[in-house]
Short mmCIF file of C-alpha atoms in Angstrom, two decimals:
data_model
loop_
_atom_site.label_atom_id
_atom_site.label_comp_id
_atom_site.label_asym_id
_atom_site.label_seq_id
_atom_site.Cartn_x
_atom_site.Cartn_y
_atom_site.Cartn_z
CA MET A 1 14.44 -9.05 -20.82
CA ARG A 2 14.14 -7.25 -24.58
CA HIS A 3 11.43 -10.12 -25.60
CA SER A 4 9.36 -9.83 -21.92
CA ALA A 5 9.73 -5.73 -21.99
CA PHE A 6 8.41 -6.19 -26.64
CA GLN A 7 6.04 -8.62 -25.25
CA PHE A 8 4.09 -5.89 -23.00
CA LEU A 9 4.10 -3.00 -25.43
CA VAL A 10 2.67 -5.68 -27.36
CA VAL A 11 -0.34 -5.91 -25.34
CA ALA A 12 -0.44 -2.26 -23.48
CA ILE A 13 -0.28 -1.68 -27.79
CA LEU A 14 -3.65 -3.93 -27.73
CA PHE A 15 -5.66 -2.80 -25.08
CA VAL A 16 -5.37 0.64 -26.10
CA PHE A 17 -6.87 -0.51 -29.83
CA VAL A 18 -9.17 -3.20 -27.77
CA ALA A 19 -10.34 0.04 -24.96
CA ALA A 20 -10.52 2.48 -28.09
CA TRP A 21 -14.02 3.52 -29.20
CA THR A 22 -14.63 1.70 -32.55
CA LYS A 23 -16.51 3.68 -36.14
CA GLU A 24 -20.71 2.46 -35.22
CA ASP A 25 -20.40 4.05 -31.65
CA HIS A 26 -18.74 7.42 -32.31
CA GLU A 27 -21.63 7.68 -34.54
CA ILE A 28 -24.08 6.58 -32.03
CA PHE A 29 -22.43 9.76 -30.16
CA GLN A 30 -22.88 11.82 -33.19
CA ILE A 31 -26.48 11.59 -33.42
CA ARG A 32 -27.21 11.46 -30.27
CA ASP A 33 -25.83 15.14 -29.56
CA GLU A 34 -27.30 16.16 -31.97
CA LEU A 35 -30.89 15.22 -31.03
CA ILE A 36 -30.32 16.75 -28.35
CA ALA A 37 -29.23 19.50 -29.14
CA LYS A 38 -32.19 20.18 -31.67
CA GLU A 39 -35.30 17.63 -30.08
CA GLY A 40 -34.12 18.77 -26.30
CA PRO A 41 -32.36 17.25 -23.45
CA ASN A 42 -33.55 13.71 -22.86
CA VAL A 43 -34.98 13.16 -26.44
CA THR A 44 -33.58 9.24 -27.23
CA PHE A 45 -33.78 7.19 -30.67
CA TYR A 46 -37.14 5.23 -29.34
CA ASP A 47 -38.52 8.56 -28.23
CA PHE A 48 -37.59 10.50 -31.83
CA LEU A 49 -38.36 7.11 -33.21
CA GLY A 50 -41.71 7.20 -31.55
CA VAL A 51 -41.87 3.43 -30.72
CA ALA A 52 -41.05 1.52 -27.38
CA PRO A 53 -37.69 0.35 -25.88
CA ASN A 54 -38.87 -3.25 -26.47
CA ALA A 55 -40.16 -2.39 -30.39
CA ASN A 56 -39.41 -5.58 -32.68
CA GLN A 57 -38.20 -4.85 -36.09
CA ASP A 58 -41.89 -4.92 -37.68
CA ASP A 59 -42.92 -1.95 -35.08
CA ILE A 60 -40.08 -0.38 -35.89
CA ASN A 61 -39.92 -0.59 -39.62
CA LYS A 62 -43.33 1.11 -39.09
CA ALA A 63 -42.41 3.15 -37.50
CA TYR A 64 -40.30 4.44 -39.54
CA ARG A 65 -42.10 4.93 -42.42
CA LYS A 66 -44.57 6.87 -40.72
CA LYS A 67 -41.98 9.91 -39.21
CA SER A 68 -40.14 9.64 -42.78
CA LYS A 69 -43.63 11.45 -44.27
CA GLN A 70 -44.24 13.17 -42.29
CA LEU A 71 -40.32 14.84 -42.13
CA HIS A 72 -40.12 14.29 -46.27
CA PRO A 73 -38.48 18.51 -47.34
CA ASP A 74 -41.47 18.21 -49.78
CA LYS A 75 -44.05 17.76 -47.67
CA VAL A 76 -42.77 19.82 -44.95
CA LYS A 77 -42.63 23.00 -48.21
CA ARG A 78 -45.59 22.14 -49.26
CA SER A 79 -47.12 22.79 -45.47
CA PHE A 80 -44.64 25.50 -44.39
CA ILE A 81 -46.18 27.49 -47.04
CA ALA A 82 -49.86 26.61 -46.44
CA ASN A 83 -49.58 27.29 -42.65
CA SER A 84 -47.90 30.73 -42.78
CA ALA A 85 -50.27 31.59 -45.88
CA ARG A 86 -52.91 31.25 -44.01
CA GLY A 87 -51.33 32.93 -41.02
CA ASP A 88 -51.75 35.54 -42.34
CA GLY A 89 -54.89 35.25 -43.47
CA LYS A 90 -56.03 34.95 -40.34
CA LYS A 91 -54.18 38.46 -38.94
CA LYS A 92 -54.71 40.71 -41.35
CA GLY A 93 -58.55 39.63 -41.24
CA LYS A 94 -59.42 41.54 -38.50
CA LYS A 95 -59.10 44.99 -39.69
CA PRO A 96 -62.08 45.84 -42.91
CA GLY A 97 -60.60 46.09 -46.41
CA VAL A 98 -58.85 43.87 -49.14
CA HIS A 99 -55.73 41.79 -48.10
CA VAL A 100 -53.42 40.13 -50.62
CA SER A 101 -51.48 37.04 -48.84
CA LYS A 102 -47.77 37.98 -49.49
CA GLY A 103 -47.12 34.12 -48.40
CA PRO A 104 -43.25 32.97 -46.89
CA SER A 105 -40.33 34.67 -48.89
CA GLU A 106 -37.74 31.79 -50.25
CA ARG A 107 -35.32 32.37 -47.57
CA GLN A 108 -38.09 30.73 -45.11
CA ILE A 109 -38.81 28.60 -46.66
CA ALA A 110 -34.97 27.54 -47.25
CA ASN A 111 -34.64 27.03 -43.98
CA ALA A 112 -37.69 24.79 -43.70
CA VAL A 113 -36.22 22.69 -46.05
CA LYS A 114 -33.12 22.09 -44.73
CA GLU A 115 -34.03 21.52 -41.44
CA ALA A 116 -36.32 19.01 -43.11
CA THR A 117 -33.31 18.39 -44.63
CA GLU A 118 -31.08 17.44 -41.84
CA ARG A 119 -34.04 15.71 -39.35
CA SER A 120 -34.58 13.15 -42.00
CA ALA A 121 -30.94 12.76 -42.25
CA ARG A 122 -31.26 12.03 -38.59
CA LEU A 123 -34.59 9.51 -38.70
CA ASN A 124 -32.29 7.52 -41.19
CA THR A 125 -29.66 7.10 -39.39
CA VAL A 126 -31.61 6.80 -35.99
CA ALA A 127 -33.12 3.49 -38.00
CA ASN A 128 -30.55 1.31 -39.66
CA ILE A 129 -29.19 1.94 -35.82
CA LEU A 130 -31.98 0.38 -34.45
CA ARG A 131 -32.84 -1.84 -36.87
CA GLY A 132 -29.34 -3.45 -37.14
CA PRO A 133 -26.07 -4.90 -34.55
CA SER A 134 -25.29 -1.41 -33.95
CA ARG A 135 -29.31 -1.42 -31.90
CA GLU A 136 -27.39 -3.11 -28.45
CA ARG A 137 -24.66 -1.40 -28.67
CA TYR A 138 -27.55 1.77 -28.04
CA ASP A 139 -29.14 -0.22 -25.45
CA HIS A 140 -26.25 -0.99 -23.32
CA PHE A 141 -24.88 3.04 -23.90
CA MET A 142 -28.43 3.51 -22.27
CA LYS A 143 -28.31 1.61 -19.44
CA HIS A 144 -24.43 2.27 -18.04
CA GLY A 145 -24.40 5.98 -19.35
CA PHE A 146 -22.83 7.78 -23.00
CA PRO A 147 -19.31 9.23 -22.86
CA THR A 148 -19.46 13.41 -23.80
CA TRP A 149 -17.05 14.99 -25.84
CA LYS A 150 -13.65 16.59 -24.05
CA GLY A 151 -12.49 18.05 -26.83
CA THR A 152 -10.35 15.61 -28.06
CA GLY A 153 -12.72 12.16 -27.90
CA TYR A 154 -15.31 11.41 -26.21
CA TYR A 155 -14.90 10.15 -22.18
CA TYR A 156 -16.85 9.21 -19.49
CA SER A 157 -16.87 11.76 -16.16
CA ARG A 158 -15.23 10.11 -13.85
CA PHE A 159 -14.91 10.52 -9.72
CA ARG A 160 -13.27 13.93 -9.35
CA PRO A 161 -11.28 13.09 -5.82
CA GLY A 162 -10.89 15.28 -3.28
CA LEU A 163 -7.23 17.45 -1.24
CA GLY A 164 -7.67 14.80 0.65
CA SER A 165 -7.95 11.52 -1.48
CA VAL A 166 -4.60 13.17 -3.12
CA LEU A 167 -3.21 13.43 -0.60
CA LEU A 168 -3.58 10.06 0.76
CA GLY A 169 -2.75 9.28 -2.70
CA LEU A 170 0.55 11.36 -2.94
CA PHE A 171 1.32 9.82 0.80
CA VAL A 172 0.55 6.02 -0.84
CA VAL A 173 2.85 6.40 -4.57
CA PHE A 174 6.12 8.53 -2.55
CA GLY A 175 6.13 7.32 0.77
CA GLY A 176 5.10 3.26 -0.01
CA PHE A 177 7.08 2.37 -3.78
CA GLY A 178 8.82 5.10 -4.05
CA HIS A 179 10.43 4.94 -0.39
CA TYR A 180 10.62 1.41 -1.20
CA ILE A 181 12.46 1.96 -4.17
CA ALA A 182 14.67 4.33 -2.21
CA LEU A 183 15.67 1.63 0.61
CA VAL A 184 16.95 -0.88 -2.17
CA LEU A 185 19.01 1.65 -4.33
CA SER A 186 20.38 2.58 -0.24
CA TYR A 187 20.35 -0.86 0.22
CA ARG A 188 22.38 -2.31 -3.18
CA ARG A 189 24.91 1.40 -2.43
CA GLN A 190 25.72 -0.07 0.25
CA ARG A 191 26.88 -3.17 -0.76
CA GLU A 192 28.39 -1.60 -3.36
CA PHE A 193 30.48 0.79 -0.96
CA MET A 194 31.43 -2.27 1.81
CA ASP A 195 32.20 -4.76 -0.64
CA ARG A 196 34.77 -2.10 -2.32
CA TYR A 197 36.50 -2.18 1.08
CA ILE A 198 36.63 -5.43 1.92
CA ARG A 199 38.44 -5.72 -1.53
CA HIS A 200 40.95 -2.95 -1.64
CA ALA A 201 42.00 -4.15 2.80
CA ARG A 202 42.40 -7.62 1.39
CA LYS A 203 44.55 -5.91 -1.80
CA ALA A 204 46.42 -3.88 0.92
CA ALA A 205 46.94 -6.36 2.85
CA TRP A 206 47.44 -9.47 1.07
CA GLY A 207 47.82 -8.00 -2.92
CA ASP A 208 44.89 -9.79 -3.82
CA GLU A 209 41.54 -9.09 -4.09
CA ARG A 210 41.75 -12.77 -2.94
CA ALA A 211 43.15 -13.07 0.07
CA PHE A 212 45.24 -15.92 -0.86
CA GLY A 213 48.49 -14.95 -0.08
CA GLY A 214 48.26 -14.35 3.69
CA ILE A 215 47.38 -18.14 3.56
CA PRO A 216 50.91 -19.85 4.54
CA GLY A 217 51.68 -23.06 2.53
CA LEU A 218 48.31 -22.91 0.32
CA ASP A 219 49.49 -25.48 -1.22
CA ALA A 220 51.12 -27.97 0.28
CA THR A 221 48.00 -28.50 2.45
CA ALA A 222 46.27 -28.55 -0.47
CA THR A 223 47.92 -31.57 -1.01
CA ALA A 224 47.91 -32.98 2.22
CA THR A 225 44.81 -32.63 3.62
CA PRO A 226 43.43 -35.15 1.46
CA ALA A 227 46.24 -37.70 2.47
CA ALA A 228 45.05 -36.25 6.41
CA ALA A 229 41.74 -37.05 6.19
CA PRO A 230 41.12 -40.63 6.14
CA GLN A 231 44.64 -40.67 9.06
CA ALA A 232 41.90 -38.52 11.19
CA GLU A 233 38.75 -40.78 10.50
CA ALA A 234 41.17 -43.99 11.59
CA GLU A 235 42.23 -42.26 14.57
CA GLU A 236 39.08 -41.13 15.49
CA SER A 237 37.78 -43.46 18.38
CA PRO A 238 35.28 -44.38 19.79
CA ALA A 239 34.76 -42.74 22.93
CA ALA A 240 35.82 -39.49 20.68
CA MET A 241 32.41 -40.12 19.03
CA ALA A 242 30.35 -40.42 21.81
CA MET A 243 31.76 -37.04 23.78
CA ASN A 244 30.86 -35.21 20.46
CA ARG A 245 27.56 -36.22 20.85
CA ARG A 246 27.15 -35.49 24.23
CA GLN A 247 28.80 -31.77 23.32
CA LYS A 248 26.49 -31.91 20.92
CA ARG A 249 23.37 -32.72 22.52
CA MET A 250 24.47 -30.06 25.37
CA MET A 251 24.97 -26.82 22.98
CA GLU A 252 21.46 -28.73 21.77
CA ARG A 253 19.85 -27.86 25.62
CA GLU A 254 22.06 -24.47 25.63
CA ASN A 255 20.94 -23.06 22.17
CA ARG A 256 16.78 -24.38 23.48
CA LYS A 257 17.57 -22.61 26.35
CA GLU A 258 18.05 -18.93 25.14
CA SER A 259 16.27 -19.09 22.07
CA LYS A 260 12.99 -19.44 25.73
CA LYS A 261 14.60 -16.84 27.14
CA GLY A 262 14.27 -14.85 23.70
CA ASN A 263 17.33 -11.74 23.42
CA LYS A 264 16.35 -9.16 26.11
CA ASN A 265 19.83 -7.67 26.01
CA SER A 266 19.98 -8.08 22.80
CA SER A 267 19.42 -4.07 20.41
CA PRO A 268 15.54 -3.48 18.56
CA SER A 269 16.91 -3.47 15.30
CA GLY A 270 17.01 -6.69 14.18
CA SER A 271 20.28 -8.98 13.34
CA GLY A 272 22.80 -7.54 12.18
CA SER A 273 24.00 -3.63 12.68
CA GLY A 274 23.91 -2.84 9.00
CA THR A 275 28.23 -2.73 7.62
CA ALA A 276 29.29 -4.74 11.22
CA THR A 277 28.76 -6.94 13.40
CA PRO A 278 30.76 -7.82 16.33
CA ILE A 279 33.79 -11.17 15.64
CA SER A 280 31.69 -14.79 15.62
CA GLU A 281 33.83 -17.88 17.97
CA ASN A 282 34.59 -19.77 14.12
CA VAL A 283 35.72 -15.87 13.18
CA ALA A 284 37.43 -15.26 16.43
CA SER A 285 39.01 -19.13 16.19
CA VAL A 286 41.55 -18.60 13.11
CA SER A 287 45.07 -18.23 13.24
CA GLY A 288 47.20 -16.83 11.22
CA PRO A 289 49.09 -13.25 10.57
CA LYS A 290 46.56 -10.28 11.06
CA LYS A 291 47.28 -7.79 9.11
CA ARG A 292 46.15 -3.21 9.96
CA VAL A 293 45.70 -1.06 7.20
CA TYR A 294 43.96 2.82 6.44
CA ALA A 295 40.70 2.84 4.60
CA GLU A 296 40.23 6.30 1.88
CA ASN A 297 38.50 7.47 4.91
CA GLY A 298 41.10 7.09 7.68
CA LYS A 299 39.80 4.44 9.32
CA ILE A 300 41.81 1.00 10.89
CA LEU A 301 40.21 -2.57 9.66
CA VAL A 302 42.41 -5.34 10.06
CA VAL A 303 42.40 -8.43 7.77
CA ASP A 304 43.59 -11.50 8.66
CA SER A 305 44.74 -14.75 7.02
CA ALA A 306 41.70 -16.47 5.97
CA GLY A 307 40.58 -13.26 4.22
CA ASN A 308 37.50 -11.83 6.94
CA VAL A 309 37.83 -7.75 7.04
CA PHE A 310 37.53 -6.33 10.89
CA LEU A 311 37.33 -2.33 11.28
CA GLU A 312 38.66 -1.68 14.72
CA GLU A 313 37.58 1.25 17.01
CA GLU A 314 38.13 2.44 20.45
CA THR A 315 36.08 3.05 23.33
CA GLU A 316 35.78 5.83 25.57
CA ASP A 317 37.75 3.53 28.00
CA GLY A 318 40.60 3.31 25.35
CA GLU A 319 39.78 -0.52 24.66
CA LYS A 320 40.25 -2.24 20.96
CA GLN A 321 36.75 -3.68 19.79
CA GLU A 322 36.69 -5.91 16.56
CA PHE A 323 33.81 -6.23 13.64
CA LEU A 324 33.28 -8.17 11.65
CA LEU A 325 32.54 -6.13 8.31
CA ASP A 326 30.01 -9.00 6.30
CA VAL A 327 28.73 -7.64 3.38
CA ASP A 328 25.54 -9.82 3.71
CA GLU A 329 24.75 -8.80 6.79
CA ILE A 330 23.76 -5.21 5.01
CA PRO A 331 19.28 -5.52 6.29
CA ARG A 332 16.84 -6.04 3.00
CA PRO A 333 14.81 -3.67 2.90
CA ALA A 334 11.83 -4.87 2.72
CA PHE A 335 8.03 -2.67 2.19
CA ARG A 336 7.22 -2.68 5.48
CA ASP A 337 10.10 -0.63 6.41
CA THR A 338 8.36 2.32 4.27
CA TYR A 339 6.42 4.66 5.42
CA VAL A 340 3.05 3.38 4.86
CA ALA A 341 3.48 0.59 6.84
CA ARG A 342 5.82 3.12 9.19
CA LEU A 343 3.37 4.93 9.60
CA PRO A 344 0.18 2.96 11.55
CA CYS A 345 2.27 1.41 13.62
CA TRP A 346 3.73 4.36 15.64
CA LEU A 347 -0.23 5.34 15.61
CA TYR A 348 -1.30 2.41 17.09
CA ARG A 349 1.59 2.31 19.73
CA ARG A 350 0.55 5.68 20.30
CA VAL A 351 -2.58 5.28 21.09
CA LEU A 352 -2.26 1.75 23.16
CA ARG A 353 0.14 4.36 24.49
CA LYS A 354 -1.62 6.44 26.72
CA LYS A 355 -4.50 4.30 26.78
CA ASP A 356 -1.65 2.82 29.00
CA GLU A 357 -1.41 5.86 30.63
CA GLU A 358 -4.98 6.85 31.63
CA GLU A 359 -5.18 3.12 33.31
CA GLU A 360 -2.28 3.87 35.63
CA PRO A 361 -3.43 6.74 38.01
CA SER A 362 -6.58 5.25 38.00
CA ASP A 363 -5.24 2.00 39.61
CA ALA A 364 -2.54 4.44 41.17
CA LEU A 365 -6.03 5.51 42.83
CA GLU A 366 -7.74 2.71 43.73
CA GLY A 367 -4.37 1.35 45.26
CA ALA A 368 -4.78 4.40 47.45
CA ASP A 369 -8.35 4.21 48.44
CA ASP A 370 -6.95 0.21 48.80
CA VAL A 371 -3.76 1.14 51.81
CA ASP A 372 -6.98 4.20 53.28
CA THR A 373 -8.77 1.25 54.07
CA ASN A 374 -6.75 -1.48 54.97
CA ASP A 375 -5.08 1.38 57.54
CA VAL A 376 -8.78 2.36 58.74
CA ASP A 377 -9.14 -0.87 59.73
CA ILE A 378 -5.83 -2.30 60.83
CA LEU A 379 -6.34 1.20 63.49
CA ALA A 380 -9.24 -0.21 64.78
CA GLU A 381 -8.64 -3.38 65.14
CA THR A 382 -5.88 -1.57 67.23
CA GLU A 383 -8.14 0.90 69.34
CA VAL A 384 -10.41 -3.20 70.06
CA THR A 385 -7.41 -4.32 70.91
CA LYS A 386 -6.49 -2.23 73.84
CA SER A 387 -9.80 -0.93 74.97
CA THR A 388 -9.60 -5.47 75.73
CA SER A 389 -6.88 -5.16 77.17
CA SER A 390 -7.42 -2.68 79.16
CA LYS A 391 -10.69 -3.57 80.59
CA GLY A 392 -8.91 -7.18 81.11
CA SER A 393 -6.30 -5.71 82.97
CA ALA A 394 -8.81 -3.31 85.27
CA ALA A 395 -11.34 -7.10 86.27
CA THR A 396 -7.65 -8.36 86.75
CA ALA A 397 -7.36 -5.86 88.97
CA ALA A 398 -10.01 -6.06 90.80
CA THR A 399 -9.55 -9.82 91.68
CA ARG A 400 -6.82 -9.42 93.48
CA LYS A 401 -7.94 -6.48 95.48
CA ARG A 402 -10.54 -8.56 95.95
CA GLY A 403 -8.09 -11.50 96.96
CA LYS A 404 -6.70 -9.17 99.22
CA ARG A 405 -10.00 -8.20 101.71
CA GLY A 406 -10.51 -11.81 101.98
CA GLN A 407 -7.16 -12.71 103.25
CA LYS A 408 -7.03 -9.18 105.17
CA LYS A 409 -10.50 -10.78 107.05
#
């Protein structure tokens, strides 16, 4: 465990070093920020140097020589003095008289030289970046975006989640992983609780947590069992073997039938109620003395000679039932038991139930229509039969009258 934790720590440290910006990256970011502040918001290194992004080394060198001559501090100083003197002469030439040009002040010249020196230094840095291996990094950042300065370092501007995204993330974290951790802790606590009660009951009943004291003649049976086993095998007849096989086949058939029918009468919570399950046939067949002890919470526990611990409860009718306490019967939690998995299933069932409820009235109406049409047909048939029967009776009466008249004649 310690070795794996140490490996994880080393990998995390190496990942931090790999993910951090290098010295060259920081230099690129700083020069870019200076260009944006001094030259313009959309000025790139190529624009500042005066070349295209796909320029080769020769084009970059030529553009650098040309630009460095323009930004040299001495040349900028001379051109600044000449331009300022020429501008003063133009402004004052409009008025008559003789005027003397004073030229720029020392402070103005110093500011111009300082600005030219800074631009020349930035030009040298940009040229070195584009002529060296750092050009690939700069092209990479131009393609994928530059990080911004955020007080402590350069970071990318990530997506800012809204209220819905935050609530969804909290639901997944706390309703998924948090709920699963809580279920696991509860599962372990239940196992410890039941194991402690079982040990306490065995010790109170037989004086031993393993309940060896409740098995009478343990040593004698242990010594006699190996000798009796061959004799029992010898006494087993072929008829008994055939009977055992027949019973086994019958049991298999019954199990298949039960599996096909399904557990209709069983509870929906699955196998095992968590802390106690009804007594199985194998446990119930254990013969031997039993002892009743009281648990710490006042419950009655029954301990048999094999060490099985039962919880005795009395129903409303006064019937006493025993439930076996088994640590392995406590269901182990799974991720499907968390709210993240159960909530969508619950919503899905609710939607299907609403659809079924909406379909039931329509089916009832259709059934009513069918009943009405059937009733109408039945009534029509009865009317037809009545009319036909009345016509037939009238015809028979007329024939009888005719016959009587003929007899009189």
